[in-house]
Short mmCIF file of C-alpha atoms in Angstrom, two decimals:
data_model
loop_
_atom_site.label_atom_id
_atom_site.label_comp_id
_atom_site.label_asym_id
_atom_site.label_seq_id
_atom_site.Cartn_x
_atom_site.Cartn_y
_atom_site.Cartn_z
CA UNK A 1 8.46 3.95 19.00
CA UNK A 2 5.48 5.93 20.22
CA UNK A 3 2.55 5.75 17.81
CA UNK A 4 -0.51 7.88 17.24
CA UNK A 5 -3.62 5.98 18.28
CA UNK A 6 -6.39 7.90 16.52
CA UNK A 7 -7.97 4.69 15.16
CA UNK A 8 -8.03 1.01 16.12
CA UNK A 9 -4.65 -0.68 15.70
CA UNK A 10 -4.23 -4.16 14.29
CA UNK A 11 -0.83 -5.89 14.42
CA UNK A 12 0.14 -8.40 11.75
CA UNK A 13 2.61 -10.87 13.25
CA UNK A 14 4.55 -12.87 10.69
CA UNK A 15 6.22 -15.83 12.38
CA UNK A 16 7.24 -17.67 9.20
CA UNK A 17 8.42 -16.60 5.73
CA UNK A 18 7.09 -13.96 3.38
CA UNK A 19 4.58 -16.14 1.52
CA UNK A 20 2.19 -15.33 4.36
CA UNK A 21 2.71 -11.59 3.85
CA UNK A 22 1.60 -11.89 0.23
CA UNK A 23 -1.64 -13.44 1.42
CA UNK A 24 -2.49 -10.91 4.14
CA UNK A 25 -1.32 -7.67 2.47
CA UNK A 26 -4.45 -7.03 0.39
CA UNK A 27 -6.69 -7.66 3.39
CA UNK A 28 -4.64 -5.21 5.47
CA UNK A 29 -4.82 -2.55 2.76
CA UNK A 30 -8.58 -2.99 2.52
CA UNK A 31 -8.90 -2.63 6.29
CA UNK A 32 -6.71 0.45 6.25
CA UNK A 33 -8.53 2.17 3.37
CA UNK A 34 -12.15 1.32 4.15
CA UNK A 35 -12.17 0.85 7.93
CA UNK A 36 -9.57 3.52 8.79
CA UNK A 37 -7.58 0.92 10.66
CA UNK A 38 -3.93 1.39 11.56
CA UNK A 39 -1.77 -1.54 10.47
CA UNK A 40 1.53 -2.46 12.13
CA UNK A 41 3.76 -5.33 10.95
CA UNK A 42 5.93 -7.26 13.39
CA UNK A 43 8.31 -9.73 11.74
CA UNK A 44 9.84 -12.33 14.04
CA UNK A 45 13.25 -12.31 12.38
CA UNK A 46 16.45 -10.69 13.62
CA UNK A 47 16.18 -8.04 10.93
CA UNK A 48 13.82 -7.13 8.12
CA UNK A 49 16.25 -8.41 5.50
CA UNK A 50 15.93 -11.94 6.88
CA UNK A 51 12.35 -12.14 5.69
CA UNK A 52 12.33 -9.89 2.61
CA UNK A 53 15.74 -11.01 1.34
CA UNK A 54 16.04 -9.58 -2.19
CA UNK A 55 12.32 -8.99 -2.58
CA UNK A 56 12.38 -5.18 -2.49
CA UNK A 57 8.97 -4.95 -4.19
CA UNK A 58 7.28 -6.87 -1.39
CA UNK A 59 9.11 -4.83 1.23
CA UNK A 60 7.88 -1.62 -0.42
CA UNK A 61 4.28 -2.87 -0.36
CA UNK A 62 4.51 -3.74 3.34
CA UNK A 63 5.90 -0.31 4.16
CA UNK A 64 3.14 1.34 2.14
CA UNK A 65 0.30 -0.59 3.77
CA UNK A 66 1.76 -0.13 7.27
CA UNK A 67 2.79 3.52 6.80
CA UNK A 68 6.37 2.35 7.26
CA UNK A 69 5.61 0.75 10.63
CA UNK A 70 7.38 -2.56 10.12
CA UNK A 71 9.39 -3.90 13.06
CA UNK A 72 11.75 -6.83 13.45
CA UNK A 73 13.04 -8.47 16.63
CA UNK A 74 15.87 -5.99 17.04
CA UNK A 75 13.25 -3.27 17.66
CA UNK A 76 12.43 -4.87 21.00
CA UNK A 77 15.90 -5.38 22.43
CA UNK A 78 18.60 -3.07 23.86
CA UNK A 79 21.28 -2.18 21.31
CA UNK A 80 24.00 -3.76 23.43
CA UNK A 81 22.05 -7.04 23.54
CA UNK A 82 21.68 -7.00 19.74
CA UNK A 83 25.43 -6.39 19.41
CA UNK A 84 26.22 -9.45 21.56
CA UNK A 85 23.79 -11.59 19.55
CA UNK A 86 25.29 -10.41 16.27
CA UNK A 87 28.77 -11.33 17.56
CA UNK A 88 27.74 -14.77 18.86
CA UNK A 89 25.86 -15.54 15.64
CA UNK A 90 29.20 -15.77 13.83
CA UNK A 91 30.15 -18.88 15.80
CA UNK A 92 28.32 -21.93 14.54
CA UNK A 93 30.43 -24.50 16.34
CA UNK A 94 29.80 -25.67 19.89
CA UNK A 95 30.01 -24.51 22.64
CA UNK A 96 29.63 -20.92 21.39
CA UNK A 97 26.54 -21.89 19.39
CA UNK A 98 24.92 -22.79 22.72
CA UNK A 99 25.94 -19.39 24.05
CA UNK A 100 24.07 -17.71 21.22
CA UNK A 101 20.88 -19.68 21.88
CA UNK A 102 21.03 -19.10 25.63
CA UNK A 103 21.70 -15.37 25.28
CA UNK A 104 18.93 -14.96 22.71
CA UNK A 105 16.41 -16.65 24.99
CA UNK A 106 17.53 -14.71 28.07
CA UNK A 107 17.57 -11.40 26.22
CA UNK A 108 14.13 -11.91 24.76
CA UNK A 109 12.45 -13.12 27.94
CA UNK A 110 14.06 -10.58 30.27
CA UNK A 111 15.10 -7.42 28.43
CA UNK A 112 12.81 -7.53 25.41
CA UNK A 113 9.74 -8.22 27.53
CA UNK A 114 10.06 -4.74 29.05
CA UNK A 115 10.32 -3.07 25.63
CA UNK A 116 7.37 -5.09 24.28
CA UNK A 117 5.17 -4.26 27.26
CA UNK A 118 5.82 -0.54 26.82
CA UNK A 119 5.23 -0.73 23.06
CA UNK A 120 1.98 -2.70 23.41
CA UNK A 121 0.63 -0.28 26.01
CA UNK A 122 1.36 2.69 23.74
CA UNK A 123 -0.37 1.20 20.69
CA UNK A 124 -3.18 -0.58 22.56
CA UNK A 125 -4.05 -2.89 19.61
CA UNK A 126 -7.40 -4.64 19.50
CA UNK A 127 -6.23 -7.65 17.49
CA UNK A 128 -3.20 -9.53 16.21
CA UNK A 129 -3.39 -11.34 12.90
CA UNK A 130 -0.98 -14.25 13.29
CA UNK A 131 0.02 -16.29 10.26
CA UNK A 132 0.37 -20.06 10.29
CA UNK A 133 -1.83 -22.57 12.12
CA UNK A 134 1.24 -24.29 13.55
CA UNK A 135 3.13 -23.64 16.74
CA UNK A 136 4.58 -20.38 18.02
CA UNK A 137 8.20 -19.36 18.23
CA UNK A 138 9.50 -18.59 21.72
CA UNK A 139 9.71 -14.91 20.79
CA UNK A 140 6.09 -14.79 19.68
CA UNK A 141 4.95 -16.40 22.92
CA UNK A 142 6.56 -13.55 24.88
CA UNK A 143 5.02 -11.00 22.52
CA UNK A 144 1.52 -12.48 22.72
CA UNK A 145 1.63 -12.89 26.51
CA UNK A 146 2.14 -9.14 26.87
CA UNK A 147 -0.53 -8.39 24.27
CA UNK A 148 -3.04 -10.61 26.07
CA UNK A 149 -2.59 -8.51 29.20
CA UNK A 150 -4.11 -5.63 27.22
CA UNK A 151 -7.00 -7.90 26.17
CA UNK A 152 -5.68 -8.07 22.64
CA UNK A 153 -7.32 -10.87 20.64
CA UNK A 154 -5.57 -13.36 18.40
CA UNK A 155 -6.78 -14.13 14.89
CA UNK A 156 -4.95 -16.85 13.00
CA UNK A 157 -4.76 -17.07 9.24
CA UNK A 158 -2.99 -19.60 7.00
CA UNK A 159 0.27 -19.18 5.11
CA UNK A 160 -2.02 -19.31 2.17
CA UNK A 161 -3.53 -20.56 0.16
CA UNK A 162 -3.90 -23.22 2.82
CA UNK A 163 -4.24 -26.76 1.53
CA UNK A 164 -3.41 -28.93 4.49
CA UNK A 165 -6.51 -30.41 6.02
CA UNK A 166 -8.71 -32.06 3.38
CA UNK A 167 -9.09 -35.74 4.35
CA UNK A 168 -8.16 -38.18 1.60
CA UNK A 169 -6.37 -35.54 -0.46
CA UNK A 170 -3.15 -34.69 1.34
CA UNK A 171 -0.91 -37.31 2.90
CA UNK A 172 0.21 -35.94 6.24
CA UNK A 173 -2.78 -34.71 8.25
CA UNK A 174 -1.41 -35.28 11.73
CA UNK A 175 1.28 -32.59 11.97
CA UNK A 176 -1.17 -29.85 12.99
CA UNK A 177 -2.50 -30.46 16.49
CA UNK A 178 -4.55 -27.39 17.34
CA UNK A 179 -5.58 -28.67 20.73
CA UNK A 180 -2.00 -28.72 22.01
CA UNK A 181 -1.24 -25.14 20.92
CA UNK A 182 0.05 -22.87 23.68
CA UNK A 183 -2.44 -20.15 22.73
CA UNK A 184 -5.86 -20.84 21.29
CA UNK A 185 -6.94 -18.25 18.74
CA UNK A 186 -10.10 -16.23 19.31
CA UNK A 187 -10.85 -16.73 15.62
CA UNK A 188 -9.34 -18.56 12.65
CA UNK A 189 -9.81 -17.01 9.22
CA UNK A 190 -9.40 -19.51 6.40
CA UNK A 191 -9.67 -19.49 2.63
CA UNK A 192 -11.83 -22.57 1.98
CA UNK A 193 -14.68 -24.53 3.49
CA UNK A 194 -12.77 -27.73 4.23
CA UNK A 195 -10.40 -25.86 6.52
CA UNK A 196 -13.40 -24.38 8.33
CA UNK A 197 -15.00 -27.82 8.70
CA UNK A 198 -11.74 -29.27 10.04
CA UNK A 199 -11.30 -26.49 12.59
CA UNK A 200 -14.92 -26.58 13.72
CA UNK A 201 -14.68 -30.35 14.20
CA UNK A 202 -11.94 -29.49 16.70
CA UNK A 203 -14.26 -26.95 18.36
CA UNK A 204 -12.32 -23.98 16.97
CA UNK A 205 -14.16 -20.95 15.64
CA UNK A 206 -13.51 -20.03 12.01
CA UNK A 207 -14.78 -17.96 9.10
CA UNK A 208 -14.13 -18.50 5.39
CA UNK A 209 -12.74 -15.40 3.68
CA UNK A 210 -11.49 -16.71 0.33
CA UNK A 211 -8.11 -15.66 -1.10
CA UNK A 212 -7.60 -11.91 -0.61
CA UNK A 213 -4.46 -11.64 -2.68
CA UNK A 214 -6.46 -12.20 -5.87
CA UNK A 215 -9.13 -9.68 -4.98
CA UNK A 216 -9.72 -7.46 -8.04
CA UNK A 217 -9.16 -4.24 -6.11
CA UNK A 218 -5.76 -5.50 -4.94
CA UNK A 219 -4.62 -6.55 -8.42
CA UNK A 220 -5.76 -3.16 -9.73
CA UNK A 221 -3.76 -1.44 -6.99
CA UNK A 222 -0.65 -3.40 -7.95
CA UNK A 223 -1.03 -2.43 -11.58
CA UNK A 224 -1.08 1.25 -10.60
CA UNK A 225 2.31 0.93 -8.91
CA UNK A 226 4.78 2.11 -11.54
CA UNK A 227 7.65 0.04 -10.20
CA UNK A 228 5.55 -3.10 -9.73
CA UNK A 229 4.25 -3.39 -13.29
CA UNK A 230 7.06 -5.74 -14.21
CA UNK A 231 9.93 -5.56 -16.62
CA UNK A 232 9.32 -3.15 -19.50
CA UNK A 233 9.82 -5.90 -22.05
CA UNK A 234 7.03 -7.91 -20.40
CA UNK A 235 4.63 -5.14 -21.33
CA UNK A 236 5.36 -5.53 -25.03
CA UNK A 237 4.40 -9.16 -25.49
CA UNK A 238 3.26 -12.49 -24.10
CA UNK A 239 5.46 -14.51 -21.80
CA UNK A 240 5.76 -17.96 -20.30
CA UNK A 241 6.18 -17.77 -16.53
CA UNK A 242 8.33 -20.47 -14.91
CA UNK A 243 7.60 -20.95 -11.20
CA UNK A 244 10.56 -22.55 -9.47
CA UNK A 245 10.98 -24.85 -6.50
CA UNK A 246 13.74 -24.37 -3.96
CA UNK A 247 16.83 -26.30 -5.12
CA UNK A 248 17.57 -27.01 -1.43
CA UNK A 249 14.37 -29.06 -1.17
CA UNK A 250 15.00 -32.65 -0.10
CA UNK A 251 13.72 -34.01 -3.42
CA UNK A 252 16.76 -32.53 -5.15
CA UNK A 253 18.91 -34.91 -3.15
CA UNK A 254 17.54 -37.47 -5.64
CA UNK A 255 17.00 -35.39 -8.80
CA UNK A 256 19.15 -32.69 -10.33
CA UNK A 257 17.53 -29.25 -10.08
CA UNK A 258 19.62 -27.60 -12.79
CA UNK A 259 18.97 -30.40 -15.30
CA UNK A 260 15.22 -30.04 -14.87
CA UNK A 261 15.47 -26.25 -15.14
CA UNK A 262 17.57 -26.49 -18.32
CA UNK A 263 14.94 -28.76 -19.90
CA UNK A 264 12.15 -26.29 -19.10
CA UNK A 265 14.07 -23.29 -20.44
CA UNK A 266 15.31 -25.04 -23.58
CA UNK A 267 11.82 -26.27 -24.44
CA UNK A 268 10.17 -22.91 -23.73
CA UNK A 269 12.65 -21.11 -26.00
CA UNK A 270 11.33 -23.11 -28.96
CA UNK A 271 8.30 -20.81 -28.96
CA UNK A 272 9.79 -17.60 -30.32
CA UNK A 273 6.69 -15.46 -29.79
CA UNK A 274 7.08 -15.76 -26.01
CA UNK A 275 9.48 -14.21 -23.54
CA UNK A 276 10.55 -16.45 -20.65
CA UNK A 277 10.23 -15.08 -17.09
CA UNK A 278 11.56 -17.10 -14.16
CA UNK A 279 10.11 -16.50 -10.70
CA UNK A 280 12.51 -17.68 -7.96
CA UNK A 281 11.46 -19.43 -4.78
CA UNK A 282 12.01 -17.24 -1.67
CA UNK A 283 14.99 -19.39 -0.66
CA UNK A 284 16.39 -19.79 -4.17
CA UNK A 285 20.13 -19.69 -4.78
CA UNK A 286 20.05 -16.70 -7.13
CA UNK A 287 23.72 -17.08 -8.12
CA UNK A 288 23.05 -20.65 -9.29
CA UNK A 289 19.90 -19.54 -11.06
CA UNK A 290 21.61 -16.72 -12.96
CA UNK A 291 24.49 -19.03 -13.96
CA UNK A 292 22.03 -21.55 -15.38
CA UNK A 293 20.07 -18.87 -17.25
CA UNK A 294 23.34 -17.40 -18.57
CA UNK A 295 24.17 -20.68 -20.31
CA UNK A 296 21.47 -19.96 -22.91
CA UNK A 297 22.74 -16.50 -23.92
CA UNK A 298 19.20 -15.44 -24.85
CA UNK A 299 17.77 -11.95 -24.48
CA UNK A 300 14.30 -13.47 -24.17
CA UNK A 301 15.01 -14.89 -20.69
CA UNK A 302 14.87 -12.87 -17.49
CA UNK A 303 14.55 -13.46 -13.74
CA UNK A 304 11.98 -11.43 -11.81
CA UNK A 305 11.38 -11.10 -8.08
CA UNK A 306 8.18 -9.09 -8.52
CA UNK A 307 5.18 -10.27 -6.43
CA UNK A 308 4.04 -13.66 -7.70
CA UNK A 309 0.39 -12.62 -8.03
CA UNK A 310 1.43 -9.73 -10.29
CA UNK A 311 3.55 -11.91 -12.58
CA UNK A 312 0.90 -14.63 -12.62
CA UNK A 313 -1.90 -12.24 -13.60
CA UNK A 314 -0.03 -11.19 -16.76
CA UNK A 315 1.39 -14.57 -17.82
CA UNK A 316 0.01 -16.36 -20.88
CA UNK A 317 1.25 -19.84 -19.92
CA UNK A 318 2.70 -21.05 -16.62
CA UNK A 319 5.16 -23.90 -16.24
CA UNK A 320 5.82 -24.93 -12.65
CA UNK A 321 7.78 -27.41 -10.63
CA UNK A 322 5.57 -28.97 -7.90
CA UNK A 323 4.93 -26.10 -5.49
CA UNK A 324 2.09 -24.50 -3.55
CA UNK A 325 2.26 -21.45 -5.81
CA UNK A 326 0.51 -23.60 -8.45
CA UNK A 327 -2.68 -22.99 -6.50
CA UNK A 328 -2.13 -19.24 -6.82
CA UNK A 329 -1.87 -19.57 -10.59
CA UNK A 330 -5.02 -21.69 -10.83
CA UNK A 331 -6.98 -19.25 -8.68
CA UNK A 332 -5.89 -16.49 -11.08
CA UNK A 333 -7.44 -18.50 -13.91
CA UNK A 334 -4.20 -19.48 -15.65
CA UNK A 335 -3.38 -22.86 -17.22
CA UNK A 336 -0.51 -24.58 -15.43
CA UNK A 337 1.83 -27.19 -16.83
CA UNK A 338 3.48 -29.09 -13.99
CA UNK A 339 6.90 -30.31 -15.10
CA UNK A 340 8.66 -32.97 -13.07
CA UNK A 341 10.27 -36.42 -13.35
CA UNK A 342 8.03 -38.35 -10.97
CA UNK A 343 9.08 -41.77 -12.29
CA UNK A 344 12.74 -41.00 -11.63
CA UNK A 345 11.93 -39.60 -8.19
CA UNK A 346 9.91 -42.69 -7.27
CA UNK A 347 12.73 -45.04 -8.30
CA UNK A 348 15.19 -42.99 -6.23
CA UNK A 349 12.91 -42.94 -3.19
CA UNK A 350 12.28 -46.68 -3.32
CA UNK A 351 16.00 -47.32 -3.66
CA UNK A 352 16.84 -45.08 -0.70
CA UNK A 353 13.92 -45.84 1.65
CA UNK A 354 12.37 -49.11 0.33
CA UNK A 355 9.01 -47.29 0.39
CA UNK A 356 7.75 -43.85 -0.57
CA UNK A 357 8.01 -41.58 2.49
CA UNK A 358 5.23 -39.26 3.50
CA UNK A 359 5.55 -35.61 2.57
CA UNK A 360 8.18 -36.27 -0.08
CA UNK A 361 6.97 -33.08 -1.79
CA UNK A 362 5.92 -31.32 1.39
CA UNK A 363 2.21 -30.43 1.40
CA UNK A 364 1.91 -31.23 -2.32
CA UNK A 365 2.60 -34.98 -1.85
CA UNK A 366 0.14 -37.55 -3.07
CA UNK A 367 -0.05 -41.22 -4.07
CA UNK A 368 -2.19 -42.06 -7.08
CA UNK A 369 -4.69 -44.94 -7.20
CA UNK A 370 -1.83 -47.35 -7.99
CA UNK A 371 0.27 -46.14 -5.06
CA UNK A 372 2.73 -44.27 -7.26
CA UNK A 373 4.36 -41.00 -6.27
CA UNK A 374 2.71 -37.91 -7.73
CA UNK A 375 1.48 -34.48 -6.74
CA UNK A 376 -1.99 -33.66 -5.52
CA UNK A 377 -2.35 -31.28 -8.46
CA UNK A 378 -2.05 -34.15 -10.91
CA UNK A 379 -4.16 -36.53 -8.84
CA UNK A 380 -7.05 -34.05 -8.89
CA UNK A 381 -6.65 -33.09 -12.57
CA UNK A 382 -5.74 -29.49 -11.77
CA UNK A 383 -2.63 -29.28 -13.96
CA UNK A 384 -1.40 -30.43 -17.36
CA UNK A 385 1.21 -33.12 -16.53
CA UNK A 386 4.57 -33.04 -18.33
CA UNK A 387 7.34 -35.54 -17.53
CA UNK A 388 9.82 -34.88 -20.34
CA UNK A 389 10.70 -32.14 -22.86
CA UNK A 390 8.52 -33.72 -25.55
CA UNK A 391 5.34 -33.64 -23.46
CA UNK A 392 6.16 -30.12 -22.25
CA UNK A 393 6.49 -28.90 -25.84
CA UNK A 394 3.18 -30.54 -26.69
CA UNK A 395 1.35 -28.81 -23.84
CA UNK A 396 2.81 -25.39 -24.60
CA UNK A 397 1.70 -25.85 -28.24
CA UNK A 398 -1.84 -26.56 -27.06
CA UNK A 399 -1.94 -23.54 -24.75
CA UNK A 400 -0.30 -21.04 -27.12
CA UNK A 401 -3.60 -20.48 -28.94
CA UNK A 402 -6.12 -21.68 -26.36
CA UNK A 403 -5.39 -20.81 -22.74
CA UNK A 404 -8.42 -22.63 -21.29
CA UNK A 405 -7.87 -25.57 -18.96
CA UNK A 406 -10.45 -27.42 -16.90
CA UNK A 407 -8.24 -27.38 -13.83
CA UNK A 408 -8.77 -23.64 -13.42
CA UNK A 409 -12.50 -24.27 -13.15
CA UNK A 410 -12.05 -27.15 -10.68
CA UNK A 411 -10.04 -24.96 -8.32
CA UNK A 412 -13.13 -22.81 -7.69
CA UNK A 413 -14.81 -25.80 -6.04
CA UNK A 414 -11.98 -25.69 -3.51
CA UNK A 415 -11.31 -21.94 -3.23
CA UNK A 416 -14.57 -20.07 -3.89
CA UNK A 417 -14.57 -16.35 -4.64
CA UNK A 418 -15.69 -14.49 -1.53
CA UNK A 419 -15.93 -10.69 -1.20
CA UNK A 420 -13.18 -9.02 0.78
CA UNK A 421 -15.86 -7.28 2.89
CA UNK A 422 -16.63 -10.52 4.71
CA UNK A 423 -13.10 -10.81 6.09
CA UNK A 424 -12.89 -7.10 6.92
CA UNK A 425 -16.25 -6.99 8.71
CA UNK A 426 -15.37 -10.11 10.72
CA UNK A 427 -12.09 -8.60 11.91
CA UNK A 428 -13.63 -5.21 12.68
CA UNK A 429 -16.25 -6.91 14.83
CA UNK A 430 -13.39 -7.55 17.25
CA UNK A 431 -13.04 -3.81 17.72
CA UNK A 432 -16.27 -3.81 19.65
#
């Protein structure tokens, strides 16, 4: 794994899922192209497929930006140790499940530490960009400990766009305790001013860099990629983009995912001038999704796993279940219709829990002024709210000729446009 070290090396450490990669990729490409910086990706999963899944387009982009230097956890362990782990992983029942966990921890802390130390000393990176403000996995702690010995600095960035810390807006503000983190970052790069204010109130250094993945140069780069321009039929006409939520989300213990999806598709098909493109969630059950789509026997419907920011930039209208990707669409200047049965969900939650639990939608949870369950997008007037097929049809009719929506202007008060140079110059300052 010996690498040429003709320019400063920056490691991007992804300790969560691939939503974070979408956020940091354009920044890494800008650093590589304008600052002549070498980029190396380290994914803390057992293999690359665990994080990319079926998203071959995203995997190709990572390999391009990193010059095919993308490593998973198996890169830092002896082959015989990986074989044992692969064998033990098959046994989910106790006590063999304990054997897997114990062997993984022992292998990583003892054998992998040697491989990591050698690898770090060969690359001699000046910084690690670590996604997610939350805690570290055990594997990352080992990795960072060895990197710190080479005076490598840690820069944290959000699994963006981040929308966790604004007081009075989001429900659960206590789950992120920066002071108790095992490793304090040398710098936190964030995409909005409220995150910076929150971090600085906790005596943590930060800099606001905006949302790199919607930088114009990055979108232009994506459009030049012949195999990332989308489905050929998308090029020939307008389409409605449907952004999906994971059907394994806890809310679908109370509501039926496929029923909601059928309503969205059936209503969207009324508008014959539009194609219908569905964008799956990273953890979507694609077999279930394709079965549901197949019920309609329409050539105007397709499922695409292209990068979300590419699909969003070309969409005419966006219909979304409550999800953080709504922010991406608003930042791109697109009208968003949020479709969901909040009244039904609230009745189900009250029946099951006697009160509405916190984080019932994850980070998108919100209670309106009357204490009713809703999303923060609706509470702040960022989306067009649709609760049934009739209201969805009405909103699509409004947007078919006029794609303006005040929510797209409001989002700029939260996520201002900031030049990519600011983030790049801040990171390069760490190079000395």
